[in-house]
Amino acid sequence: VAETAEYDALGWVYEARAAANPAAKPSWRYYGALCGDCPGPVLELGVGTGRVALAAARRGARVTGVDCSRAMLAICRAQARAENLTDRVCLVRADVRNLPLSEGGFALVVFPFRGIGHLLDDADRLRLFAEVRRVLLPGGRFVFDHYLFDTAWADAVEGVPQPAGRVATPAGPAAILDTYWFDRPRQRLRCRIDVAIRDGTRLGRSYLSFSWTGPEAMGALIEASRLRVEAVYGDYGHGGLTADASQQLWHVRKEP
Ligand SMILES: C[S@@+](CC[C@H](N)C(=O)[O-])C[C@H]1O[C@@H](n2cnc3c(N)ncnc32)[C@H](O)[C@@H]1O
């Protein structure tokens, strides 16, 4: 695992920034219930600060959470301790492309809130799917979501700082500003996240790298990985993946 991860510099504002994203709460509720109701062992990839894993553990599930960021895992671990959930939440610092977990241990694997976008090319996405297939029990399920790239939105926001939430700091309330740049041919985007107080003093700057994959290409990668697509939805209410859908939500199974 790399010594530092992109989220190490972002951990302290992650939840404030995510809360300003309209997709965050529905995502956390959806995965929290899905994982919480799973009778078998659950694996959350990119567990982050634990919004999903801890919700599932509160419902009685046993969850293993993997993340490559020490800062995100530290927040998750502190929260698990504060809530006395450490016996149900096992945290592992690892890369999702190379899981230090044995074969066939999980009934359900999830990669919530667009985490797969952090894998930047098909080779990495194929590595992920192969690892997911390996650690799933026969008949087990993999659920993840991803963006639907919106060209008009990208054209409108590129290079222009966008408000992305507020966070309380010892120096006073601070604004979070996201600035995006898109590499359209390679289907990648880079996001700069600035945190600044009212007088303009910058308290933090970090960067995230993402990629986007259309539903057809994603489906082909899943099938090439010998996983079976059960359903693909366009939102957390299981609406269809129509032209105006807000995202891709995949339900995939390993054959029994
Ligand atoms: C968008 S956050 C999602 C956090 C959490 N699941 C949630 O729903 O709030 C994505 C997380 O994936 C982690 N991540 C990104 N790439 C990773 C990789 N290759 N291996 C392990 N974790 C990774 C990041 O460190 C980050 O914590």
Short mmCIF file of C-alpha atoms and ligand atoms in Angstrom, two decimals:
data_model
loop_
_atom_site.label_atom_id
_atom_site.label_comp_id
_atom_site.label_asym_id
_atom_site.label_seq_id
_atom_site.Cartn_x
_atom_site.Cartn_y
_atom_site.Cartn_z
CA VAL A 1 0.00 0.00 0.00
CA ALA A 2 1.34 3.47 -0.86
CA GLU A 3 2.76 5.41 2.12
CA THR A 4 0.26 8.24 1.59
CA ALA A 5 -3.13 8.16 -0.07
CA GLU A 6 -5.04 11.06 -1.62
CA TYR A 7 -7.63 10.94 1.15
CA ASP A 8 -4.97 11.37 3.88
CA ALA A 9 -5.01 15.15 3.30
CA LEU A 10 -8.79 15.27 2.94
CA GLY A 11 -9.90 13.09 5.86
CA TRP A 12 -10.58 15.99 8.23
CA VAL A 13 -13.17 17.57 5.88
CA TYR A 14 -14.44 14.37 4.23
CA GLU A 15 -17.76 14.12 6.03
CA ALA A 16 -18.54 17.85 5.84
CA ARG A 17 -17.83 17.79 2.11
CA ALA A 18 -19.76 14.56 1.53
CA ALA A 19 -22.76 15.87 3.50
CA ALA A 20 -23.05 18.74 0.99
CA ASN A 21 -23.37 16.19 -1.82
CA PRO A 22 -27.05 15.28 -2.32
CA ALA A 23 -26.09 11.67 -3.17
CA ALA A 24 -24.30 11.04 0.15
CA LYS A 25 -27.18 10.52 2.56
CA PRO A 26 -29.24 8.27 0.26
CA SER A 27 -26.05 6.29 -0.45
CA TRP A 28 -25.20 5.84 3.24
CA ARG A 29 -28.79 4.86 4.06
CA TYR A 30 -28.97 2.38 1.19
CA TYR A 31 -25.68 0.60 1.90
CA GLY A 32 -26.18 0.78 5.67
CA ALA A 33 -29.44 -1.13 5.35
CA LEU A 34 -28.13 -3.53 2.68
CA CYS A 35 -25.06 -4.44 4.75
CA GLY A 36 -26.89 -4.29 8.08
CA ASP A 37 -29.46 -6.83 6.93
CA CYS A 38 -26.92 -9.28 5.47
CA PRO A 39 -26.79 -12.43 7.60
CA GLY A 40 -23.25 -13.35 6.44
CA PRO A 41 -19.90 -11.52 6.67
CA VAL A 42 -19.75 -8.20 4.81
CA LEU A 43 -16.76 -6.49 3.19
CA GLU A 44 -16.80 -2.74 2.53
CA LEU A 45 -14.17 -1.56 0.06
CA GLY A 46 -13.07 2.06 0.54
CA VAL A 47 -14.63 2.10 4.02
CA GLY A 48 -13.45 5.68 4.60
CA THR A 49 -14.70 7.22 7.85
CA GLY A 50 -17.13 4.34 8.25
CA ARG A 51 -20.48 5.92 7.50
CA VAL A 52 -21.69 2.64 5.96
CA ALA A 53 -19.73 0.07 8.00
CA LEU A 54 -20.72 1.59 11.34
CA ALA A 55 -24.38 1.88 10.34
CA ALA A 56 -24.32 -1.81 9.38
CA ALA A 57 -22.53 -2.80 12.60
CA ARG A 58 -25.15 -0.91 14.65
CA ARG A 59 -27.72 -3.19 13.01
CA GLY A 60 -25.72 -6.24 14.11
CA ALA A 61 -23.69 -7.04 10.97
CA ARG A 62 -20.04 -8.13 11.07
CA VAL A 63 -18.13 -5.88 8.69
CA THR A 64 -14.57 -5.86 7.41
CA GLY A 65 -13.59 -2.44 6.06
CA VAL A 66 -10.65 -1.94 3.72
CA ASP A 67 -9.11 1.43 2.86
CA CYS A 68 -5.69 2.66 1.73
CA SER A 69 -5.87 5.94 3.68
CA ARG A 70 -4.50 6.00 7.23
CA ALA A 71 -6.36 9.26 7.98
CA MET A 72 -9.75 7.89 6.92
CA LEU A 73 -9.18 4.64 8.83
CA ALA A 74 -8.14 6.57 11.95
CA ILE A 75 -11.45 8.46 11.97
CA CYS A 76 -13.38 5.23 11.40
CA ARG A 77 -11.48 3.41 14.15
CA ALA A 78 -12.05 6.22 16.68
CA GLN A 79 -15.76 6.23 15.93
CA ALA A 80 -16.01 2.42 16.20
CA ARG A 81 -14.31 2.61 19.62
CA ALA A 82 -16.55 5.46 20.78
CA GLU A 83 -19.61 3.38 19.91
CA ASN A 84 -18.23 0.11 21.27
CA LEU A 85 -18.46 -1.53 17.88
CA THR A 86 -14.88 -2.79 17.58
CA ASP A 87 -15.92 -6.43 17.98
CA ARG A 88 -18.10 -6.15 14.86
CA VAL A 89 -15.90 -3.90 12.69
CA CYS A 90 -12.50 -5.12 11.50
CA LEU A 91 -10.42 -2.49 9.66
CA VAL A 92 -7.62 -3.34 7.25
CA ARG A 93 -5.28 -0.91 5.53
CA ALA A 94 -4.91 -2.30 2.02
CA ASP A 95 -5.43 -1.59 -1.64
CA VAL A 96 -8.67 -2.90 -3.10
CA ARG A 97 -6.70 -4.23 -6.09
CA ASN A 98 -4.73 -6.56 -3.86
CA LEU A 99 -6.77 -7.69 -0.86
CA PRO A 100 -4.96 -9.43 2.00
CA LEU A 101 -8.08 -11.52 2.63
CA SER A 102 -8.66 -15.22 2.12
CA GLU A 103 -10.82 -16.73 -0.58
CA GLY A 104 -14.59 -17.06 -0.29
CA GLY A 105 -15.06 -15.30 3.04
CA PHE A 106 -17.84 -12.81 2.26
CA ALA A 107 -21.54 -13.04 1.47
CA LEU A 108 -21.65 -9.41 0.39
CA VAL A 109 -19.01 -6.98 -0.89
CA VAL A 110 -19.83 -3.29 -1.38
CA PHE A 111 -17.85 -0.37 -2.81
CA PRO A 112 -20.06 2.62 -1.93
CA PHE A 113 -20.25 6.23 -2.99
CA ARG A 114 -18.42 6.07 -6.32
CA GLY A 115 -15.27 4.55 -4.84
CA ILE A 116 -14.64 2.59 -8.04
CA GLY A 117 -14.01 5.93 -9.76
CA HIS A 118 -10.66 6.02 -7.96
CA LEU A 119 -9.46 3.11 -10.10
CA LEU A 120 -8.17 4.96 -13.11
CA ASP A 121 -8.04 2.39 -15.90
CA ASP A 122 -9.54 -0.90 -17.09
CA ALA A 123 -6.56 -2.93 -15.85
CA ASP A 124 -7.23 -1.70 -12.31
CA ARG A 125 -10.97 -2.23 -12.60
CA LEU A 126 -10.35 -5.81 -13.80
CA ARG A 127 -7.99 -6.36 -10.85
CA LEU A 128 -10.71 -5.14 -8.52
CA PHE A 129 -13.37 -7.43 -10.03
CA ALA A 130 -11.00 -10.41 -9.86
CA GLU A 131 -10.33 -9.70 -6.17
CA VAL A 132 -14.03 -9.28 -5.44
CA ARG A 133 -14.79 -12.59 -7.17
CA ARG A 134 -12.03 -14.30 -5.20
CA VAL A 135 -13.18 -13.11 -1.76
CA LEU A 136 -16.92 -13.64 -2.37
CA LEU A 137 -18.62 -16.83 -1.27
CA PRO A 138 -20.19 -18.77 -4.17
CA GLY A 139 -23.56 -17.09 -4.74
CA GLY A 140 -22.33 -13.94 -2.95
CA ARG A 141 -23.16 -10.46 -4.16
CA PHE A 142 -21.17 -7.34 -5.09
CA VAL A 143 -22.93 -3.96 -5.02
CA PHE A 144 -21.33 -0.69 -6.12
CA ASP A 145 -22.24 2.62 -7.70
CA HIS A 146 -20.60 4.98 -10.15
CA TYR A 147 -21.27 8.33 -11.86
CA LEU A 148 -22.93 8.91 -15.14
CA PHE A 149 -20.69 11.49 -16.77
CA ASP A 150 -22.62 14.66 -17.54
CA THR A 151 -20.94 16.54 -20.39
CA ALA A 152 -23.01 19.73 -19.98
CA TRP A 153 -22.18 19.88 -16.26
CA ALA A 154 -18.48 19.26 -16.92
CA ASP A 155 -18.37 22.02 -19.56
CA ALA A 156 -20.07 24.45 -17.16
CA VAL A 157 -17.90 23.84 -14.08
CA GLU A 158 -14.44 23.13 -15.48
CA GLY A 159 -11.78 25.29 -13.78
CA VAL A 160 -14.40 27.27 -11.78
CA PRO A 161 -14.33 26.74 -7.98
CA GLN A 162 -17.62 25.21 -6.82
CA PRO A 163 -18.99 25.48 -3.25
CA ALA A 164 -18.74 21.99 -1.71
CA GLY A 165 -19.86 22.47 1.89
CA ARG A 166 -18.71 24.18 5.07
CA VAL A 167 -16.66 22.96 7.99
CA ALA A 168 -16.12 24.29 11.52
CA THR A 169 -12.43 24.92 12.27
CA PRO A 170 -10.55 26.48 15.24
CA ALA A 171 -10.08 29.56 12.97
CA GLY A 172 -13.84 29.81 12.42
CA PRO A 173 -16.28 28.47 9.86
CA ALA A 174 -14.56 27.59 6.58
CA ALA A 175 -15.82 27.06 3.04
CA ILE A 176 -14.89 23.99 1.02
CA LEU A 177 -14.37 24.69 -2.68
CA ASP A 178 -13.96 22.03 -5.38
CA THR A 179 -12.36 22.81 -8.73
CA TYR A 180 -12.55 20.19 -11.50
CA TRP A 181 -10.47 19.58 -14.61
CA PHE A 182 -11.47 16.91 -17.11
CA ASP A 183 -9.36 14.79 -19.44
CA ARG A 184 -12.18 13.75 -21.77
CA PRO A 185 -10.25 11.39 -24.10
CA ARG A 186 -8.91 9.41 -21.13
CA GLN A 187 -12.15 9.73 -19.13
CA ARG A 188 -10.38 11.09 -16.08
CA LEU A 189 -10.95 14.03 -13.81
CA ARG A 190 -8.87 15.79 -11.22
CA CYS A 191 -10.48 17.65 -8.36
CA ARG A 192 -8.72 20.25 -6.22
CA ILE A 193 -10.27 20.77 -2.80
CA ASP A 194 -9.55 24.04 -0.99
CA VAL A 195 -10.63 24.93 2.52
CA ALA A 196 -10.62 28.67 3.32
CA ILE A 197 -11.95 30.99 6.01
CA ARG A 198 -13.84 34.22 5.31
CA ASP A 199 -10.74 36.46 4.90
CA GLY A 200 -9.45 34.09 2.21
CA THR A 201 -6.81 32.37 4.39
CA ARG A 202 -6.39 28.85 3.06
CA LEU A 203 -6.41 26.12 5.71
CA GLY A 204 -5.97 23.20 3.40
CA ARG A 205 -5.55 22.08 -0.19
CA SER A 206 -5.77 18.52 -1.49
CA TYR A 207 -6.42 16.68 -4.74
CA LEU A 208 -8.47 13.67 -5.80
CA SER A 209 -8.18 11.72 -9.05
CA PHE A 210 -11.18 9.98 -10.59
CA SER A 211 -12.16 8.27 -13.78
CA TRP A 212 -15.52 7.57 -15.30
CA THR A 213 -16.76 4.49 -17.15
CA GLY A 214 -20.03 4.28 -19.06
CA PRO A 215 -22.57 1.54 -18.24
CA GLU A 216 -21.86 -0.48 -21.38
CA ALA A 217 -18.11 -0.57 -20.77
CA MET A 218 -18.65 -1.35 -17.08
CA GLY A 219 -20.99 -4.24 -17.95
CA ALA A 220 -18.40 -5.67 -20.35
CA LEU A 221 -15.68 -5.55 -17.66
CA ILE A 222 -17.95 -7.29 -15.15
CA GLU A 223 -18.79 -10.08 -17.59
CA ALA A 224 -15.14 -10.48 -18.60
CA SER A 225 -14.50 -11.03 -14.87
CA ARG A 226 -16.91 -13.99 -14.75
CA LEU A 227 -19.39 -12.19 -12.53
CA ARG A 228 -23.08 -12.09 -13.42
CA VAL A 229 -24.99 -8.80 -13.58
CA GLU A 230 -28.26 -9.20 -11.67
CA ALA A 231 -29.46 -5.64 -12.09
CA VAL A 232 -28.28 -2.14 -12.83
CA TYR A 233 -30.32 0.73 -11.44
CA GLY A 234 -30.30 4.50 -11.99
CA ASP A 235 -30.84 5.52 -8.35
CA TYR A 236 -31.10 4.22 -4.79
CA GLY A 237 -34.84 3.67 -5.14
CA HIS A 238 -34.05 1.02 -7.81
CA GLY A 239 -35.37 3.20 -10.64
CA GLY A 240 -34.21 2.27 -14.14
CA LEU A 241 -30.95 3.38 -15.72
CA THR A 242 -32.73 5.88 -17.98
CA ALA A 243 -31.31 8.92 -19.79
CA ASP A 244 -32.07 11.15 -16.78
CA ALA A 245 -30.77 8.67 -14.14
CA SER A 246 -28.49 10.16 -11.50
CA GLN A 247 -26.01 7.28 -11.42
CA GLN A 248 -25.21 3.62 -12.09
CA LEU A 249 -25.98 1.22 -9.23
CA TRP A 250 -24.78 -2.30 -9.98
CA HIS A 251 -25.87 -5.58 -8.36
CA VAL A 252 -23.52 -8.36 -9.40
CA ARG A 253 -23.33 -12.00 -8.35
CA LYS A 254 -20.69 -14.71 -8.23
CA GLU A 255 -22.27 -17.87 -9.59
CA PRO A 256 -23.02 -20.45 -6.87
C1 LIG B 1 -15.67 8.30 -1.75
S1 LIG B 1 -14.80 7.65 -0.35
C2 LIG B 1 -16.08 6.58 0.28
C3 LIG B 1 -15.99 6.35 1.79
C4 LIG B 1 -17.15 5.57 2.41
N1 LIG B 1 -17.35 4.27 1.79
C5 LIG B 1 -18.44 6.37 2.32
O1 LIG B 1 -19.38 5.90 1.67
O2 LIG B 1 -18.53 7.45 2.92
C6 LIG B 1 -13.69 6.51 -1.15
C7 LIG B 1 -12.71 5.80 -0.21
O3 LIG B 1 -12.00 4.82 -0.98
C8 LIG B 1 -10.64 4.80 -0.57
N2 LIG B 1 -9.84 4.30 -1.70
C9 LIG B 1 -9.64 4.89 -2.90
N3 LIG B 1 -8.86 4.10 -3.68
C10 LIG B 1 -8.57 3.00 -2.95
C11 LIG B 1 -7.79 1.84 -3.20
N4 LIG B 1 -7.18 1.64 -4.38
N5 LIG B 1 -7.69 0.91 -2.23
C12 LIG B 1 -8.29 1.11 -1.02
N6 LIG B 1 -9.05 2.18 -0.73
C13 LIG B 1 -9.19 3.13 -1.68
C14 LIG B 1 -10.33 6.24 -0.21
O4 LIG B 1 -9.21 6.35 0.66
C15 LIG B 1 -11.66 6.69 0.43
O5 LIG B 1 -11.65 6.52 1.82
#
